[in-house]
Amino acid sequence: QVQLAESGGGSVQAGGSLRLSCAASGDTYSTYSMGWFRQAPGKEREGVASMSTRGGSTYYADSVKGRFTLSQDNAKNTLYLQMNSLKPEDTAMYYCAAATRTGLLGPLLLWPSLYNYWGQGTQVTVSS
């Protein structure tokens, strides 16, 4: 089992920045990909950014490219999402997720159905 704990959400004005953190614990050796997903009220959960944790590809949704940056600290088993130039449409609950499935590359990294561990979520609200 893998446990994921998100932090760092909050309320900011448009143009502001936030950094989300996801601390992983448990059987983290079993995971091959980790990423961030978000879900706004009345909308489906969508992939924001994800990476292959063994080295390799990082993939971003088109809507966040150039504004969000994904990084990891292996020593701390922590995944970060630096979010800059935030827009009101970025408002959502943000979830950290981990996948034990191997071979996720490119757009597959952003498919929620391929992830089997999820955190509780952290709310991000961007006001105009």
mmCIF file of C-alpha atoms in Angstrom, residues 64-105:
data_model
loop_
_atom_site.group_PDB
_atom_site.id
_atom_site.type_symbol
_atom_site.label_atom_id
_atom_site.label_comp_id
_atom_site.label_asym_id
_atom_site.label_seq_id
_atom_site.Cartn_x
_atom_site.Cartn_y
_atom_site.Cartn_z
ATOM 1 C CA VAL A 64 -0.675 24.317 -17.815
ATOM 2 C CA LYS A 65 2.407 24.072 -20.020
ATOM 3 C CA GLY A 66 4.815 26.914 -19.351
ATOM 4 C CA ARG A 67 3.082 27.797 -16.076
ATOM 5 C CA PHE A 68 3.340 24.650 -13.935
ATOM 6 C CA THR A 69 6.498 22.708 -13.117
ATOM 7 C CA LEU A 70 6.649 19.207 -11.696
ATOM 8 C CA SER A 71 9.593 18.033 -9.620
ATOM 9 C CA GLN A 72 10.462 15.337 -7.133
ATOM 10 C CA ASP A 73 12.744 14.920 -4.136
ATOM 11 C CA ASN A 74 13.582 11.232 -3.988
ATOM 12 C CA ALA A 75 15.239 11.521 -0.590
ATOM 13 C CA LYS A 76 11.987 12.838 0.865
ATOM 14 C CA ASN A 77 9.643 10.757 -1.311
ATOM 15 C CA THR A 78 7.916 14.001 -2.165
ATOM 16 C CA LEU A 79 6.437 15.284 -5.391
ATOM 17 C CA TYR A 80 6.003 19.000 -5.985
ATOM 18 C CA LEU A 81 3.907 21.066 -8.348
ATOM 19 C CA GLN A 82 4.997 24.667 -8.716
ATOM 20 C CA MET A 83 2.093 26.645 -10.128
ATOM 21 C CA ASN A 84 2.777 30.120 -11.498
ATOM 22 C CA SER A 85 0.619 32.623 -13.353
ATOM 23 C CA LEU A 86 -2.484 31.037 -11.910
ATOM 24 C CA LYS A 87 -5.805 31.639 -13.609
ATOM 25 C CA PRO A 88 -9.370 31.398 -12.280
ATOM 26 C CA GLU A 89 -9.865 28.325 -14.461
ATOM 27 C CA ASP A 90 -7.167 26.569 -12.416
ATOM 28 C CA THR A 91 -9.581 26.528 -9.477
ATOM 29 C CA ALA A 92 -10.174 22.912 -8.465
ATOM 30 C CA MET A 93 -9.442 20.210 -5.950
ATOM 31 C CA TYR A 94 -5.946 18.946 -6.722
ATOM 32 C CA TYR A 95 -5.110 15.304 -6.125
ATOM 33 C CA CYS A 96 -1.792 13.524 -6.020
ATOM 34 C CA ALA A 97 -1.764 10.029 -7.495
ATOM 35 C CA ALA A 98 0.636 7.141 -7.949
ATOM 36 C CA ALA A 99 0.577 4.251 -10.370
ATOM 37 C CA THR A 100 2.112 0.815 -10.069
ATOM 38 C CA ARG A 101 1.533 0.156 -13.742
ATOM 39 C CA THR A 102 4.728 0.268 -15.773
ATOM 40 C CA GLY A 103 5.224 1.783 -19.188
ATOM 41 C CA LEU A 104 3.212 4.941 -18.813
ATOM 42 C CA LEU A 105 4.546 7.489 -21.262
#
